[in-house]
Coordinates of C-alpha atoms (C1' of nucleotides) in Angstrom, one line a residue:
Chain T
M253 CA -1.2 -10.0 36.3
K254 CA 0.9 -7.0 36.7
A255 CA -0.2 -3.9 38.6
L256 CA -2.5 -1.6 36.7
D257 CA 0.0 1.2 37.1
T258 CA 2.4 -0.7 34.9
F259 CA -0.1 -0.6 32.0
R260 CA -0.9 3.0 32.7
Q261 CA 2.6 4.0 31.6
L262 CA 2.7 2.0 28.4
P263 CA 3.7 4.1 25.4
H264 CA 0.7 5.2 23.3
K265 CA 2.2 3.5 20.3
T266 CA 2.5 0.3 22.1
I267 CA -1.2 0.4 23.0
E268 CA -2.0 0.8 19.3
R269 CA 0.2 -2.1 18.4
L270 CA -1.2 -4.4 21.0
S271 CA -4.6 -3.9 19.4
Q272 CA -3.0 -4.8 16.1
Y273 CA -1.1 -7.7 17.4
R274 CA -4.3 -9.2 18.8
R275 CA -6.1 -8.9 15.5
A276 CA -3.3 -10.6 13.7
L277 CA -3.1 -13.3 16.4
L278 CA -6.8 -14.1 16.2
I279 CA -6.3 -14.8 12.5
C280 CA -3.4 -17.0 13.2
L281 CA -5.4 -18.9 15.8
E282 CA -8.1 -19.6 13.2
N283 CA -5.4 -21.2 11.1
E284 CA -4.7 -23.8 13.8
K285 CA -1.4 -22.2 14.8
T286 CA -0.5 -22.3 18.5
H287 CA 2.8 -20.5 18.6
I288 CA 4.3 -17.6 16.8
F289 CA 7.8 -15.9 16.6
S290 CA 8.4 -12.2 17.0
H291 CA 9.6 -12.0 13.4
E292 CA 6.3 -13.5 12.1
I293 CA 4.3 -10.9 14.0
A294 CA 6.7 -8.2 12.8
K295 CA 6.3 -9.3 9.2
I296 CA 2.5 -9.0 9.3
Q297 CA 2.6 -5.5 11.0
H298 CA 5.5 -4.1 8.8
I299 CA 7.6 -3.5 11.9
T300 CA 10.8 -5.0 13.3
P301 CA 11.0 -8.1 15.5
V302 CA 12.8 -6.0 18.1
Q303 CA 9.8 -3.7 18.3
V304 CA 7.5 -6.7 18.9
R305 CA 9.7 -8.2 21.6
R306 CA 10.1 -4.9 23.3
D307 CA 6.3 -4.3 23.4
L308 CA 5.8 -7.8 24.8
M309 CA 8.5 -7.2 27.4
L310 CA 6.7 -4.0 28.5
I311 CA 3.5 -6.0 29.1
G312 CA 5.5 -8.6 30.9
Y313 CA 4.9 -11.6 28.6
S314 CA 7.5 -14.2 28.0
G315 CA 7.7 -16.6 25.1
T316 CA 9.5 -19.9 24.9
L317 CA 12.9 -20.0 23.3
R318 CA 12.3 -22.4 20.5
K319 CA 8.6 -22.1 20.0
G320 CA 8.1 -18.4 20.3
Y321 CA 4.9 -17.0 21.9
N322 CA 1.8 -18.9 22.8
I323 CA -0.9 -17.3 20.7
R324 CA -3.8 -18.1 23.0
E325 CA -2.0 -16.8 26.1
L326 CA -0.9 -13.6 24.4
I327 CA -4.4 -12.8 23.1
D328 CA -5.8 -13.3 26.6
L329 CA -3.1 -11.1 28.1
I330 CA -3.6 -8.3 25.6
G331 CA -7.3 -8.5 26.4
E332 CA -6.6 -8.1 30.1
I333 CA -4.7 -5.0 29.4
I334 CA -6.8 -3.2 26.8
D335 CA -10.3 -4.5 27.4
S336 CA -12.6 -3.5 30.2
D337 CA -13.8 -6.4 32.4
K338 CA -17.5 -5.8 31.7
G339 CA -17.1 -4.5 28.2
I340 CA -17.7 -1.0 27.0
K341 CA -20.8 0.2 25.1
V342 CA -20.4 2.5 22.1
A343 CA -22.8 4.8 20.3
I344 CA -22.6 5.9 16.7
V345 CA -24.0 9.3 16.0
G346 CA -24.7 9.7 12.3
M347 CA -26.0 6.6 10.6
G348 CA -24.9 7.5 7.2
N349 CA -22.5 5.5 5.1
L350 CA -19.6 5.8 7.5
G351 CA -21.6 5.0 10.6
R352 CA -23.0 1.9 8.9
A353 CA -19.5 0.9 7.6
L354 CA -18.2 1.0 11.2
I355 CA -21.0 -1.2 12.4
N356 CA -20.2 -3.7 9.7
Y357 CA -16.5 -3.7 10.8
F358 CA -17.6 -4.9 14.2
K359 CA -20.2 -7.4 13.2
G360 CA -19.1 -11.0 13.8
R361 CA -16.2 -10.1 16.0
R362 CA -16.5 -11.0 19.7
H363 CA -15.2 -7.8 21.0
K364 CA -15.5 -6.3 24.5
L365 CA -16.7 -3.3 22.6
V366 CA -20.4 -3.3 21.7
I367 CA -22.1 -0.9 19.5
A368 CA -25.2 -0.4 21.6
A369 CA -27.0 2.4 19.8
G370 CA -27.1 4.6 16.7
F371 CA -28.5 8.1 16.5
D372 CA -29.7 10.2 13.6
T373 CA -32.0 13.1 12.8
N374 CA -33.4 11.5 9.7
P375 CA -37.0 10.4 10.4
D376 CA -36.7 7.6 7.8
K377 CA -33.9 6.1 9.8
I378 CA -35.2 6.6 13.4
G379 CA -36.7 3.5 14.9
K380 CA -35.2 1.2 12.3
T381 CA -32.6 -1.5 13.0
M382 CA -29.7 -1.0 10.7
N383 CA -27.0 -3.7 10.5
G384 CA -28.3 -5.0 13.8
V385 CA -28.1 -1.6 15.6
I386 CA -31.2 0.3 16.6
C387 CA -31.2 3.9 15.3
Y388 CA -32.7 6.3 17.9
N389 CA -33.8 9.9 17.6
Y390 CA -30.8 12.2 17.9
E391 CA -32.9 14.2 20.5
E392 CA -33.1 11.2 22.8
M393 CA -29.3 10.9 23.1
G394 CA -29.1 12.0 26.7
R395 CA -31.7 9.5 27.9
I396 CA -30.4 6.5 25.9
I397 CA -26.8 7.0 26.7
S398 CA -27.4 7.3 30.4
E399 CA -30.0 4.4 30.5
E400 CA -27.7 2.1 28.5
D401 CA -24.6 3.2 30.2
I402 CA -22.8 4.0 27.0
E403 CA -19.3 5.4 27.5
I404 CA -17.9 6.1 24.0
G405 CA -19.4 8.1 21.2
I406 CA -18.3 8.0 17.6
I407 CA -19.1 11.0 15.5
T408 CA -19.9 10.3 11.9
V409 CA -22.3 13.2 11.2
P410 CA -21.7 15.8 8.4
S411 CA -18.8 18.0 9.6
K412 CA -20.8 21.1 10.2
Y413 CA -22.6 19.3 13.0
A414 CA -19.5 17.8 14.5
M415 CA -19.2 20.4 17.3
S416 CA -22.8 20.4 18.3
T417 CA -22.9 16.6 18.3
A418 CA -19.8 16.6 20.6
E419 CA -21.5 19.0 23.0
K420 CA -24.5 16.8 23.2
L421 CA -22.4 13.7 23.8
V422 CA -20.6 15.5 26.6
E423 CA -23.8 16.6 28.2
S424 CA -25.0 13.1 28.0
G425 CA -22.1 12.0 30.1
I426 CA -19.9 10.3 27.5
K427 CA -16.3 9.4 28.6
G428 CA -14.6 9.2 25.2
I429 CA -15.2 10.5 21.8
L430 CA -13.9 9.4 18.4
N431 CA -14.4 12.2 15.8
Y432 CA -14.4 11.0 12.2
T433 CA -15.3 14.3 10.7
P434 CA -12.6 16.4 9.1
K435 CA -13.6 19.2 11.5
P436 CA -11.7 19.4 14.8
I437 CA -13.8 19.7 17.9
N438 CA -13.3 20.8 21.5
V439 CA -14.2 18.8 24.6
P440 CA -13.6 19.1 28.3
D441 CA -10.4 17.6 29.8
N442 CA -12.2 14.8 31.4
V443 CA -13.4 13.4 28.1
Y444 CA -10.8 11.5 26.1
L445 CA -10.8 12.7 22.5
E446 CA -9.3 11.0 19.4
E447 CA -9.7 12.7 16.0
Y448 CA -9.2 10.9 12.8
D449 CA -9.3 12.6 9.6
M450 CA -9.4 10.5 6.4
I451 CA -8.5 13.4 4.1
T452 CA -5.2 13.9 5.9
T453 CA -4.2 10.3 5.4
L454 CA -5.0 10.5 1.7
E455 CA -3.2 13.7 1.3
K456 CA -0.2 12.2 3.0
V457 CA -0.2 9.3 0.6
A458 CA -0.5 11.7 -2.3
F459 CA 2.5 13.7 -1.0
Y460 CA 4.8 10.7 -0.8
V461 CA 3.6 9.4 -4.2
K462 CA 4.6 12.8 -5.6
L463 CA 8.0 12.7 -3.9
G464 CA 8.6 9.3 -5.3
K465 CA 7.9 10.5 -8.8
E466 CA 10.3 13.4 -8.4
E467 CA 12.9 11.1 -7.2
S468 CA 12.6 8.8 -10.2
D469 CA 12.6 11.9 -12.4
E470 CA 15.9 12.8 -10.8
R471 CA 17.3 9.4 -11.3
V472 CA 16.5 9.6 -15.0
R473 CA 18.0 13.1 -15.3
G474 CA 21.0 11.9 -13.3
Q475 CA 21.6 9.0 -15.7
A476 CA 21.2 11.2 -18.7
A477 CA 23.8 13.6 -17.4
R478 CA 26.4 10.8 -17.0
Chain Q
M19 CA 9.7 28.6 -3.7
K20 CA 12.2 26.6 -1.9
A21 CA 14.0 23.6 -3.4
L22 CA 12.1 20.4 -3.6
D23 CA 14.8 18.8 -1.4
T24 CA 13.8 21.0 1.5
F25 CA 10.3 19.5 1.4
R26 CA 11.5 16.0 1.0
Q27 CA 13.0 16.1 4.4
L28 CA 10.0 17.5 6.2
P29 CA 9.0 15.4 9.2
H30 CA 6.1 13.0 8.5
K31 CA 4.1 14.6 11.3
T32 CA 4.6 18.0 9.8
I33 CA 3.2 16.8 6.5
E34 CA 0.1 15.5 8.3
R35 CA -0.3 18.8 10.1
L36 CA 0.1 20.9 7.0
S37 CA -2.9 19.1 5.5
Q38 CA -4.8 19.8 8.7
Y39 CA -3.7 23.4 8.9
R40 CA -5.0 24.0 5.3
R41 CA -8.3 22.5 6.1
A42 CA -8.7 24.8 9.1
L43 CA -7.5 27.8 7.1
L44 CA -10.0 27.2 4.4
I45 CA -12.8 27.4 6.9
C46 CA -11.3 30.6 8.4
L47 CA -11.2 32.1 4.9
E48 CA -14.9 31.4 4.4
N49 CA -15.5 33.4 7.5
E50 CA -13.9 36.5 5.9
K51 CA -10.7 36.3 8.0
T52 CA -7.5 37.3 6.2
H53 CA -4.9 36.8 8.9
I54 CA -4.4 34.3 11.8
F55 CA -2.1 33.9 14.7
S56 CA -0.2 30.7 15.5
H57 CA -2.1 30.3 18.8
E58 CA -5.4 30.4 16.9
I59 CA -4.3 27.6 14.6
A60 CA -2.9 25.7 17.6
K61 CA -6.2 26.0 19.4
I62 CA -8.1 24.5 16.5
Q63 CA -5.7 21.6 16.1
H64 CA -5.2 20.9 19.9
I65 CA -1.5 21.5 19.7
T66 CA 0.9 24.2 20.9
P67 CA 1.6 27.5 19.1
V68 CA 5.3 26.6 19.1
Q69 CA 4.5 23.5 17.1
V70 CA 2.7 25.6 14.5
R71 CA 5.4 28.2 14.2
R72 CA 8.0 25.5 13.9
D73 CA 6.2 23.8 11.1
L74 CA 5.8 27.0 9.3
M75 CA 9.4 27.8 9.8
L76 CA 10.3 24.4 8.2
I77 CA 8.3 25.3 5.1
G78 CA 9.9 28.8 5.0
Y79 CA 6.8 30.8 5.6
S80 CA 6.9 34.1 7.5
G81 CA 4.0 35.9 9.1
T82 CA 3.9 39.5 10.1
L83 CA 4.5 40.5 13.6
R84 CA 1.2 42.1 14.6
K85 CA -1.2 40.5 12.2
G86 CA 0.1 36.9 12.2
Y87 CA -0.1 34.8 9.0
N88 CA -1.8 35.6 5.8
I89 CA -4.3 32.9 5.4
R90 CA -4.6 33.0 1.6
E91 CA -0.8 32.9 1.1
L92 CA -0.4 30.1 3.6
I93 CA -3.0 28.0 1.9
D94 CA -1.3 28.5 -1.4
L95 CA 2.1 27.6 -0.1
I96 CA 0.9 24.5 1.6
G97 CA -0.7 23.6 -1.7
E98 CA 2.6 24.0 -3.5
I99 CA 4.2 21.6 -1.1
I100 CA 1.7 18.8 -0.7
D101 CA -0.3 18.9 -3.9
S102 CA 0.8 17.7 -7.3
D103 CA 0.8 20.3 -10.1
K104 CA -1.5 18.4 -12.3
G105 CA -3.5 16.7 -9.5
I106 CA -3.6 13.1 -8.7
K107 CA -6.3 10.6 -9.6
V108 CA -7.6 8.2 -7.0
A109 CA -9.6 4.9 -7.3
I110 CA -11.7 3.4 -4.6
V111 CA -11.9 -0.4 -4.7
G112 CA -15.0 -1.6 -2.8
M113 CA -18.0 0.6 -3.3
G114 CA -19.7 -0.4 0.0
N115 CA -20.6 1.9 2.8
L116 CA -17.0 2.9 3.5
G117 CA -16.1 3.5 -0.1
R118 CA -19.2 5.7 -0.6
A119 CA -18.5 7.5 2.7
L120 CA -15.1 8.5 1.4
I121 CA -16.5 9.8 -1.9
N122 CA -18.9 12.0 0.1
Y123 CA -16.0 13.4 2.1
F124 CA -14.5 14.7 -1.1
K125 CA -17.5 16.0 -2.8
G126 CA -17.8 19.7 -3.0
R127 CA -14.1 20.3 -2.1
R128 CA -11.9 21.6 -4.8
H129 CA -9.0 19.3 -4.1
K130 CA -6.1 18.4 -6.3
L131 CA -7.1 14.9 -5.5
V132 CA -9.9 13.5 -7.7
I133 CA -11.7 10.3 -7.2
A134 CA -11.7 9.1 -10.8
A135 CA -13.1 5.6 -10.5
G136 CA -14.7 3.1 -8.2
F137 CA -14.5 -0.7 -8.6
D138 CA -16.7 -3.5 -7.3
T139 CA -17.6 -7.1 -8.1
N140 CA -21.3 -6.7 -7.4
P141 CA -23.1 -6.7 -10.7
D142 CA -25.8 -4.4 -9.3
K143 CA -23.3 -1.7 -8.8
I144 CA -21.2 -2.1 -11.9
G145 CA -21.9 0.5 -14.5
K146 CA -23.8 2.7 -12.0
T147 CA -22.7 6.2 -11.0
M148 CA -22.6 6.4 -7.3
N149 CA -22.2 9.8 -5.6
G150 CA -20.8 11.1 -8.8
V151 CA -18.2 8.3 -9.3
I152 CA -18.6 5.6 -11.9
C153 CA -18.4 2.1 -10.6
Y154 CA -16.4 -0.2 -12.9
N155 CA -16.1 -3.9 -12.9
Y156 CA -13.3 -5.1 -10.6
E157 CA -11.9 -7.2 -13.4
E158 CA -11.3 -4.1 -15.5
M159 CA -9.1 -2.5 -13.0
G160 CA -5.9 -2.8 -14.9
R161 CA -7.2 -1.2 -18.0
I162 CA -9.0 1.7 -16.3
I163 CA -6.2 2.5 -14.0
S164 CA -3.7 2.7 -16.8
E165 CA -6.0 4.5 -19.2
E166 CA -7.1 7.1 -16.7
D167 CA -3.6 7.4 -15.2
I168 CA -4.8 6.7 -11.7
E169 CA -2.0 6.7 -9.1
I170 CA -3.6 6.0 -5.8
G171 CA -5.8 3.2 -4.7
I172 CA -8.0 3.1 -1.6
I173 CA -8.9 -0.4 -0.4
T174 CA -12.4 -0.6 1.2
V175 CA -13.3 -4.2 0.3
P176 CA -14.1 -6.8 3.0
S177 CA -10.9 -7.6 4.7
K178 CA -10.5 -11.2 3.4
Y179 CA -10.1 -9.7 -0.1
A180 CA -7.6 -7.0 1.0
M181 CA -4.5 -8.8 -0.1
S182 CA -5.7 -9.9 -3.5
T183 CA -7.0 -6.4 -4.1
A184 CA -3.7 -4.9 -3.3
E185 CA -2.0 -7.3 -5.7
K186 CA -4.3 -6.3 -8.4
L187 CA -3.7 -2.7 -7.8
V188 CA 0.1 -3.2 -7.8
E189 CA -0.2 -5.1 -11.1
S190 CA -2.2 -2.2 -12.5
G191 CA 0.7 0.1 -11.8
I192 CA -0.6 2.0 -8.8
K193 CA 1.9 4.2 -6.9
G194 CA 0.3 4.5 -3.5
I195 CA -2.2 2.4 -1.5
L196 CA -4.4 3.4 1.4
N197 CA -5.7 0.2 3.1
Y198 CA -8.8 0.8 5.2
T199 CA -9.4 -2.9 6.0
P200 CA -8.3 -4.2 9.4
K201 CA -6.1 -6.7 7.6
P202 CA -2.4 -5.7 7.0
I203 CA -1.2 -6.2 3.4
N204 CA 2.2 -6.4 1.7
V205 CA 3.3 -4.4 -1.3
P206 CA 6.6 -3.9 -3.1
D207 CA 8.9 -1.2 -1.9
N208 CA 8.2 1.1 -4.8
V209 CA 4.6 1.4 -3.7
Y210 CA 3.8 3.7 -0.9
L211 CA 1.5 2.1 1.6
E212 CA -0.5 3.6 4.4
E213 CA -2.7 1.4 6.6
Y214 CA -5.4 2.7 8.7
D215 CA -7.4 0.5 11.0
M216 CA -10.5 1.9 12.6
I217 CA -10.7 -0.8 15.2
T218 CA -7.3 0.1 16.6
T219 CA -8.4 3.7 17.1
L220 CA -11.6 2.7 18.8
E221 CA -9.8 0.2 21.1
K222 CA -7.3 2.9 22.0
V223 CA -10.1 5.2 23.0
A224 CA -11.6 2.4 25.1
F225 CA -8.3 1.8 26.8
Y226 CA -7.9 5.4 27.9
V227 CA -11.5 5.6 29.0
K228 CA -10.9 2.6 31.1
L229 CA -7.7 4.1 32.6
G230 CA -9.6 7.3 33.3
K231 CA -12.2 5.3 35.2
E232 CA -9.6 3.5 37.3
E233 CA -8.0 6.8 38.1
S234 CA -11.2 8.3 39.4
D235 CA -11.8 5.0 41.3
E236 CA -8.5 5.5 43.0
R237 CA -9.3 9.1 43.8
V238 CA -12.5 7.9 45.5
R239 CA -10.6 5.2 47.4
G240 CA -7.9 7.7 48.3
Q241 CA -10.4 10.1 49.7
A242 CA -12.3 7.4 51.7
A243 CA -9.0 6.3 53.3
R244 CA -8.3 9.8 54.6
Chain O
dT5 C1' 29.0 -34.5 25.0
dT6 C1' 30.0 -30.4 22.6
dT7 C1' 29.2 -27.0 19.1
dG8 C1' 26.4 -24.2 16.4
dC9 C1' 22.3 -21.8 15.6
dA10 C1' 18.1 -19.4 16.1
dT11 C1' 15.5 -17.2 19.3
dT12 C1' 14.2 -14.4 23.4
dG13 C1' 14.7 -10.5 26.8
dT14 C1' 17.0 -6.4 28.1
dT15 C1' 20.0 -2.5 28.1
dA16 C1' 22.2 1.1 25.4
dT17 C1' 22.2 4.1 21.6
dT18 C1' 20.1 6.7 18.0
dT19 C1' 16.7 9.1 15.8
dA20 C1' 12.3 11.6 15.6
dA21 C1' 9.2 14.7 17.6
dT22 C1' 7.9 18.0 20.9
dT23 C1' 8.5 21.6 24.0
dA24 C1' 11.1 25.3 26.2
dA25 C1' 13.7 29.3 26.0
dC26 C1' 14.7 33.5 24.3
dA27 C1' 16.2 37.2 20.9
dG28 C1' 14.1 40.4 17.7
dA29 C1' 10.5 43.2 16.0
dT30 C1' 6.8 46.5 16.1
dA31 C1' 2.4 48.5 17.3
dG32 C1' 0.3 51.2 20.7
dA33 C1' 0.2 53.3 25.2
dA34 C1' 2.2 56.5 28.4
Chain C
dT239 C1' 10.0 59.6 22.7
dT240 C1' 10.3 55.6 25.6
dC241 C1' 8.2 51.7 27.6
dT242 C1' 5.3 47.7 27.5
dA243 C1' 3.0 43.9 25.6
dT244 C1' 2.6 40.6 22.3
dC245 C1' 3.9 38.2 18.5
dT246 C1' 7.3 35.7 15.4
dG247 C1' 11.4 32.9 14.3
dT248 C1' 15.0 30.0 15.8
dT249 C1' 18.1 27.4 18.6
dA250 C1' 18.5 24.5 22.6
dA251 C1' 16.8 21.0 25.6
dT252 C1' 13.7 17.4 26.6
dT253 C1' 10.9 13.6 25.8
dA254 C1' 9.1 9.7 23.2
dA255 C1' 9.9 6.1 20.0
dA256 C1' 12.6 3.1 17.4
dT257 C1' 16.7 0.6 16.6
dA258 C1' 20.9 -1.7 17.6
dA259 C1' 23.7 -4.6 20.3
dC260 C1' 24.3 -8.4 22.8
dA261 C1' 24.0 -11.8 26.8
dA262 C1' 21.3 -15.9 27.9
dT263 C1' 19.0 -20.0 26.6
dG264 C1' 18.1 -24.4 24.9
dC265 C1' 17.3 -27.4 21.0
dA266 C1' 19.5 -30.1 17.2
dA267 C1' 23.1 -31.9 14.9
dA268 C1' 27.8 -33.5 14.9

DNA sequence: TTTGCATTGTTATTTAATTAACAGATAGAA
DNA sequence: TTCTATCTGTTAATTAAATAACAATGCAAA
């Protein structure tokens, strides 16, 4: 395996795609396939074959000329790059619909990422096991996170509590935060933060749908003018 | 207002940020603020003030030198750009945890985007109103979407049904699709597609958390060697 | 054997996005 | 009034990402 430093410099977009490639490859593996071509992967991911080959070049993986890439090997290599050896534990703060949806996403997959705890303030939820994950009292976050050695926190609380939740996670010694609320938060530099806002994505789709409509309107007007 | 063509060429990333700026601005407005500086917006969004000013330049908005940008005006302008005049109707296919979570996100916000219908195959859900949205029978999708003039579909079904759901949406005449399942789908060119995979985001966080740990390990080793 | 074809791997080019640099403006202090 | 500090708006430069171009390879068919 290549030096760690090599992987440190991988483009952010490549990291994202590696995760996606692996997901696609796992499905192919289930279908008894052993090898795959760059253009097949590309088709699935809606990108170009060149992009795929370039990404694989960056991680130093070589395919065979007539058979393409060995699916099993490639899955394993991607795992070596993006997974942690011992696995990483994740906590979900906010066991509402979104929190539980995320747990379901992970169920049944043998990931190196394990959802080790949930937290909520609702007494009806505390102490219950929901979708296989124990829901702890929000107030016990510090203790549980340090005892269980949880490194990543996912924030799925109502947005007005986003910032206070983040602070509590940081105090608890978390290393990375994924904020799913539409409210941006601030964390110290030593905590890796990723924010994902579902409303932005939907508004983006709406914008391009609108553009598309205007475009076809113009086409109609253009034809009429002829 | 500028010509539509101006907005057609806005960078994709700028579109995303405009949506985010507006969200932040709406919160500022609630706090009785009337004006805001580029560096304040930048701070909230974790970007640079230059980026903010550049985006606003692209949409042709000017602030005042000592007071910054008029929040109300800017919100309205962003609306003119990214919203549709009449609003756009959205359907959610899959009224599980994720579907319901999305509905909650939108509740109480006066958006131009309206979630006009939900669809599911579960007889227990069909006919019920969930979080204010009626859940229709999956089989009636074609009729409802055309009757209600719904233009965007959000896919939150289990991933093995992602592709068949997409096909049904396309047949129903949908213009844009947002796929929240981890399984990539294919749609015709005239349908705008955005895919968002939560697992990728989480794996990305995990990767950079891992890198961070290795880095501090190296620091420790480096210090020990001295 | 030789030719043609499809594929990989890599470098070069192009495009998109971000950041830097700086002129212009104006309120407020000196 | 003049100077200073602090913003905005815009062009230039840089960086990141994607795409294009193409040599190299090796199987399959002629």
